[in-house]
CSV table of C-alpha atoms in Angstrom, one decimal:
chain,number,residue,atom,x,y,z
A,1,MET,CA,-13.4,-0.2,3.8
A,2,ILE,CA,-13.3,2.0,6.8
A,3,ASP,CA,-13.6,5.8,6.8
A,4,ALA,CA,-10.9,8.4,7.5
A,5,THR,CA,-12.0,8.9,11.1
A,6,GLU,CA,-11.9,5.1,11.8
A,7,ARG,CA,-8.4,4.9,10.3
A,8,GLN,CA,-7.2,7.7,12.6
A,9,ASP,CA,-8.8,6.0,15.6
A,10,ALA,CA,-7.0,2.8,14.7
A,11,ALA,CA,-3.7,4.5,14.4
A,12,HIS,CA,-4.2,6.3,17.7
A,13,ALA,CA,-5.1,3.0,19.4
A,14,LEU,CA,-1.9,1.4,18.2
A,15,LEU,CA,0.2,4.4,19.4
A,16,GLN,CA,-1.4,4.1,22.8
A,17,ALA,CA,-0.7,0.4,22.9
A,18,GLU,CA,2.9,1.0,22.2
A,19,GLN,CA,3.2,3.7,24.8
A,20,SER,CA,1.4,1.7,27.5
A,21,ARG,CA,3.1,-1.6,26.5
A,22,GLN,CA,-0.4,-3.1,26.8
A,23,PRO,CA,-1.7,-4.9,23.7
A,24,ILE,CA,-5.1,-4.0,22.4
A,25,ALA,CA,-7.7,-6.1,20.7
A,26,GLN,CA,-7.0,-6.8,17.0
A,27,VAL,CA,-7.8,-3.7,15.0
A,28,SER,CA,-9.6,-6.0,12.5
A,29,ARG,CA,-12.0,-7.0,15.3
A,30,THR,CA,-12.6,-3.4,16.4
A,31,TRP,CA,-13.0,-2.3,12.8
A,32,PRO,CA,-14.2,-5.4,11.0
A,33,ALA,CA,-14.6,-3.6,7.6
A,34,MET,CA,-10.9,-2.9,7.5
A,35,GLU,CA,-9.2,-3.9,4.3
A,36,ILE,CA,-5.5,-4.1,3.3
A,37,ALA,CA,-5.6,-0.6,1.8
A,38,ASP,CA,-7.0,0.7,5.1
A,39,ALA,CA,-4.3,-1.2,7.1
A,40,TYR,CA,-1.5,0.5,5.1
A,41,ALA,CA,-3.3,3.9,5.6
A,42,VAL,CA,-3.4,3.2,9.3
A,43,GLN,CA,0.3,2.4,9.3
A,44,GLN,CA,1.0,5.6,7.4
A,45,LEU,CA,-1.0,7.7,10.0
A,46,TRP,CA,0.9,5.9,12.8
A,47,ALA,CA,4.3,6.8,11.1
A,48,GLN,CA,3.2,10.4,10.6
A,49,ALA,CA,2.3,10.7,14.2
A,50,LYS,CA,5.7,9.3,15.2
A,51,VAL,CA,7.5,11.8,12.9
A,52,LYS,CA,5.4,14.7,14.3
A,53,ALA,CA,6.6,13.6,17.7
A,54,GLY,CA,10.3,13.9,16.6
A,55,ALA,CA,11.1,10.5,15.0
A,56,ARG,CA,12.8,10.3,11.6
A,57,ILE,CA,12.1,7.7,8.9
A,58,VAL,CA,15.3,5.9,8.1
A,59,GLY,CA,14.0,3.1,5.8
A,60,HIS,CA,11.6,0.2,5.5
A,61,LYS,CA,11.3,-3.5,6.4
A,62,ILE,CA,9.9,-6.2,4.2
A,63,GLY,CA,7.9,-9.1,5.6
A,64,LEU,CA,6.2,-12.2,4.4
A,65,THR,CA,8.9,-13.0,1.9
A,66,SER,CA,8.5,-16.7,2.1
A,67,ARG,CA,5.6,-18.5,0.3
A,68,ALA,CA,4.8,-20.5,3.4
A,69,MET,CA,4.3,-17.3,5.4
A,70,GLN,CA,2.2,-15.7,2.7
A,71,MET,CA,-0.1,-18.7,2.5
A,72,ALA,CA,-0.4,-18.8,6.3
A,73,SER,CA,-1.4,-15.1,6.2
A,74,GLY,CA,-3.7,-15.4,3.2
A,75,MET,CA,-1.5,-13.2,1.1
A,76,ASN,CA,0.0,-13.5,-2.3
A,77,GLU,CA,2.8,-10.9,-1.9
A,78,PRO,CA,5.0,-9.6,0.9
A,79,ASP,CA,4.2,-6.7,3.2
A,80,TYR,CA,6.2,-3.7,4.4
A,81,GLY,CA,6.6,-1.4,7.4
A,82,VAL,CA,8.5,1.8,8.3
A,83,LEU,CA,11.9,1.9,10.1
A,84,LEU,CA,12.4,4.9,12.5
A,85,ASP,CA,15.7,6.3,13.8
A,86,HIS,CA,15.1,5.2,17.4
A,87,MET,CA,14.6,1.6,16.2
A,88,VAL,CA,18.2,1.2,15.0
A,89,HIS,CA,20.8,-0.3,17.3
A,90,ALA,CA,24.5,-1.2,16.7
A,91,ASP,CA,26.3,-4.5,17.3
A,92,GLY,CA,26.9,-5.1,21.0
A,93,ALA,CA,23.7,-3.2,22.1
A,94,ARG,CA,22.0,-3.8,25.4
A,95,ILE,CA,18.3,-3.5,24.7
A,96,CYS,CA,15.6,-3.2,27.3
A,97,ALA,CA,13.2,-6.1,26.8
A,98,SER,CA,10.4,-4.5,28.8
A,99,GLN,CA,9.9,-1.9,26.0
A,100,PHE,CA,8.3,-4.7,24.0
A,101,HIS,CA,5.4,-6.9,24.5
A,102,ARG,CA,6.5,-10.2,23.0
A,103,PRO,CA,9.8,-9.6,21.2
A,104,ARG,CA,11.2,-12.1,18.6
A,105,LEU,CA,14.3,-12.0,16.5
A,106,GLU,CA,14.8,-12.7,12.8
A,107,VAL,CA,18.0,-13.0,10.7
A,108,GLU,CA,18.2,-10.7,7.7
A,109,LEU,CA,20.4,-8.7,5.3
A,110,ALA,CA,20.1,-4.9,5.3
A,111,PHE,CA,20.6,-3.0,2.0
A,112,VAL,CA,21.7,0.6,2.5
A,113,LEU,CA,21.1,2.8,-0.5
A,114,GLY,CA,23.7,5.0,-2.1
A,115,LYS,CA,21.1,6.8,-4.3
A,116,SER,CA,17.4,7.0,-4.6
A,117,LEU,CA,15.4,4.1,-6.0
A,118,GLY,CA,11.9,4.0,-7.4
A,119,GLY,CA,9.4,6.8,-7.3
A,120,THR,CA,8.1,8.2,-10.5
A,121,ARG,CA,10.3,6.5,-13.2
A,122,PRO,CA,10.5,7.7,-16.9
A,123,GLY,CA,7.9,5.8,-18.9
A,124,GLY,CA,6.8,4.0,-15.9
A,125,ARG,CA,9.6,1.4,-16.2
A,126,PRO,CA,9.5,-0.9,-13.2
A,127,VAL,CA,12.5,-1.2,-10.9
A,128,THR,CA,14.6,-4.3,-11.6
A,129,VAL,CA,17.1,-6.3,-9.5
A,130,TYR,CA,19.8,-4.6,-11.4
A,131,ASP,CA,18.5,-1.2,-10.4
A,132,VAL,CA,18.5,-2.3,-6.8
A,133,LEU,CA,22.1,-3.6,-6.9
A,134,ASP,CA,23.2,-0.4,-8.7
A,135,ALA,CA,21.5,1.8,-6.1
A,136,THR,CA,22.8,-0.1,-3.1
A,137,ALA,CA,25.9,1.4,-1.5
A,138,TYR,CA,26.5,-1.7,0.7
A,139,VAL,CA,24.8,-4.7,2.3
A,140,THR,CA,25.3,-5.6,6.0
A,141,PRO,CA,24.1,-8.4,8.4
A,142,ALA,CA,21.1,-7.4,10.5
A,143,LEU,CA,18.7,-8.7,13.1
A,144,GLU,CA,15.1,-7.5,13.1
A,145,ILE,CA,13.2,-7.4,16.4
A,146,ILE,CA,9.5,-7.9,15.7
A,147,ASP,CA,6.7,-7.3,18.2
A,148,TYR,CA,2.9,-7.2,18.4
A,149,ARG,CA,0.9,-4.3,19.7
A,150,THR,CA,-2.3,-6.2,19.4
A,151,GLU,CA,-3.7,-9.5,20.7
A,152,VAL,CA,-3.3,-12.7,18.7
A,153,PRO,CA,-4.3,-14.4,16.5
A,154,ARG,CA,-3.8,-11.6,14.0
A,155,SER,CA,-5.1,-11.2,10.5
A,156,ILE,CA,-2.9,-9.7,7.7
A,157,CYS,CA,-4.7,-6.3,8.3
A,158,ASP,CA,-3.6,-6.4,12.0
A,159,THR,CA,0.0,-7.0,11.0
A,160,ILE,CA,0.2,-4.4,8.3
A,161,ALA,CA,-1.6,-1.7,10.4
A,162,ASP,CA,0.8,-2.6,13.3
A,163,ASN,CA,3.8,-1.5,11.1
A,164,ALA,CA,4.3,-5.1,9.8
A,165,ALA,CA,5.4,-6.0,13.4
A,166,ALA,CA,8.6,-3.9,13.0
A,167,ALA,CA,9.9,-2.9,16.5
A,168,ALA,CA,13.7,-2.5,16.3
A,169,MET,CA,16.8,-3.7,14.4
A,170,VAL,CA,20.5,-4.4,15.0
A,171,THR,CA,23.2,-4.1,12.4
A,172,GLY,CA,26.8,-5.3,12.6
A,173,GLY,CA,29.4,-7.6,11.0
A,174,ARG,CA,31.1,-6.8,7.8
A,175,ILE,CA,29.7,-4.5,5.1
A,176,VAL,CA,30.0,-5.6,1.5
A,177,ARG,CA,29.3,-4.1,-1.9
A,178,PRO,CA,26.3,-5.9,-3.5
A,179,MET,CA,28.3,-7.2,-6.5
A,180,ASP,CA,31.3,-8.4,-4.4
A,181,ILE,CA,29.6,-11.6,-3.2
A,182,ASP,CA,26.7,-13.8,-4.3
A,183,LEU,CA,24.0,-12.4,-2.0
A,184,ARG,CA,21.9,-15.5,-2.5
A,185,TRP,CA,24.2,-17.7,-0.5
A,186,VAL,CA,24.8,-15.7,2.7
A,187,ALA,CA,24.3,-18.2,5.5
A,188,ALA,CA,23.8,-17.5,9.2
A,189,THR,CA,23.2,-19.2,12.5
A,190,LEU,CA,21.3,-17.6,15.4
A,191,SER,CA,22.4,-18.6,18.9
A,192,LYS,CA,20.5,-17.8,22.1
A,193,ASN,CA,22.5,-18.1,25.4
A,194,GLY,CA,25.1,-20.3,23.6
A,195,VAL,CA,22.6,-22.6,21.9
A,196,ILE,CA,22.0,-22.5,18.1
A,197,GLU,CA,18.3,-21.9,17.7
A,198,GLU,CA,18.0,-21.2,14.0
A,199,SER,CA,20.0,-21.3,10.8
A,200,GLY,CA,19.3,-20.3,7.2
A,201,VAL,CA,20.5,-19.0,3.9
A,202,SER,CA,19.5,-15.8,2.2
A,203,ALA,CA,18.3,-17.5,-1.0
A,204,ALA,CA,15.2,-18.3,1.1
A,205,VAL,CA,14.1,-14.7,0.6
A,206,MET,CA,12.3,-14.9,-2.7
A,207,GLY,CA,15.3,-16.7,-4.3
A,208,HIS,CA,17.4,-13.6,-3.9
A,209,PRO,CA,17.2,-11.0,-1.1
A,210,ALA,CA,17.4,-8.1,-3.6
A,211,LEU,CA,14.0,-9.2,-5.0
A,212,GLY,CA,12.3,-8.1,-1.9
A,213,ILE,CA,13.7,-4.6,-2.4
A,214,VAL,CA,12.5,-4.8,-6.1
A,215,TRP,CA,9.0,-5.5,-4.8
A,216,LEU,CA,9.1,-2.7,-2.2
A,217,ALA,CA,10.4,-0.1,-4.7
A,218,ASN,CA,7.8,-0.9,-7.2
A,219,LYS,CA,5.0,-1.0,-4.6
A,220,LEU,CA,5.9,2.4,-3.3
A,221,ALA,CA,6.5,3.8,-6.8
A,222,GLY,CA,2.8,3.2,-7.5
A,223,HIS,CA,2.2,5.9,-4.9
A,224,GLY,CA,4.9,8.2,-6.2
A,225,ILE,CA,7.2,7.4,-3.3
A,226,ALA,CA,11.0,6.9,-3.8
A,227,LEU,CA,13.3,5.1,-1.5
A,228,GLU,CA,16.0,7.7,-0.6
A,229,ALA,CA,19.8,7.6,-0.5
A,230,GLY,CA,20.9,6.5,3.0
A,231,HIS,CA,17.7,4.5,3.6
A,232,ILE,CA,18.1,1.1,5.3
A,233,LEU,CA,16.0,-1.7,3.8
A,234,LEU,CA,15.5,-4.9,5.7
A,235,ALA,CA,15.1,-7.5,2.9
A,236,GLY,CA,13.2,-10.2,4.8
A,237,SER,CA,14.0,-13.0,7.2
A,238,PHE,CA,15.7,-16.2,6.3
A,239,THR,CA,15.1,-17.9,9.7
A,240,ARG,CA,12.0,-18.5,11.8
A,241,PRO,CA,11.5,-15.9,14.6
A,242,THR,CA,13.2,-16.7,17.9
A,243,ALA,CA,11.6,-15.4,21.1
A,244,VAL,CA,13.8,-13.4,23.5
A,245,THR,CA,13.3,-12.2,27.1
A,246,ALA,CA,15.3,-10.1,29.6
A,247,GLY,CA,18.6,-11.9,30.4
A,248,ASP,CA,19.0,-13.4,26.9
A,249,THR,CA,22.2,-13.0,25.0
A,250,ILE,CA,22.1,-13.4,21.2
A,251,HIS,CA,24.9,-14.1,18.7
A,252,ALA,CA,24.2,-14.3,15.0
A,253,ASP,CA,27.1,-15.7,13.0
A,254,PHE,CA,27.1,-14.7,9.3
A,255,GLY,CA,30.4,-16.6,8.5
A,256,PRO,CA,32.6,-14.4,6.2
A,257,LEU,CA,30.3,-11.4,6.8
A,258,GLY,CA,31.1,-11.4,10.6
A,259,SER,CA,28.7,-11.6,13.5
A,260,ILE,CA,26.2,-9.6,15.6
A,261,GLY,CA,25.9,-9.7,19.3
A,262,VAL,CA,23.1,-8.2,21.4
A,263,SER,CA,21.8,-8.7,24.9
A,264,PHE,CA,18.4,-8.0,26.5
A,265,THR,CA,18.0,-6.4,29.9
A,266,GLU,CA,15.1,-5.8,32.2
């Protein structure tokens, strides 16, 4: 474990790396006693500093939803990060690539809550997939932009402290109520500059994308934190990350759920 001062120093270092757009050494190297609990505390301090500077928390992202990625990271569960208002972009956005260090795109579904979920529940009953579907106002196609503010290779503590690599997101396509379709079988292709780079199906996210939300709600409930109505929850990627640079044009086709287009500028 590291102490409160070291946690604050790590959060400050990550904030500076983001502002300067210059990656820093892995926080797990600078503070080698850092554990997963410390990493989440650093992430929270980072988010608090962003909110103090004027940002607003609009949701969370879930990462490491595939068993293969968990094993590669030495984890036995997913991880999570915070989504801030300035991270959210709409279909057709032109995004400046230079604001990131090494941006990559992932294909996901976003759950938007119609009512709160989790927190302190009567009798400590855990959140279930039915609770998630009941609390969700709608589901929409999404792309997550992930980025690193530290050098690589990264340990799981580096990733978590660095807001689980969350940098930005794009939503678009058709919104659907969660019970109107079988969310397990939403398929998508991701094209870069007219060439299909990735494809996948949402069942790759823990068997059902809502199960990632279940995990998140129960994880945060252990800290007395509820997911709020209106929050956007990125359920986890069902494609491998695709690198993007300035000049790239991206098109994600979700079939009956429509598509998302985004381009990257200097």
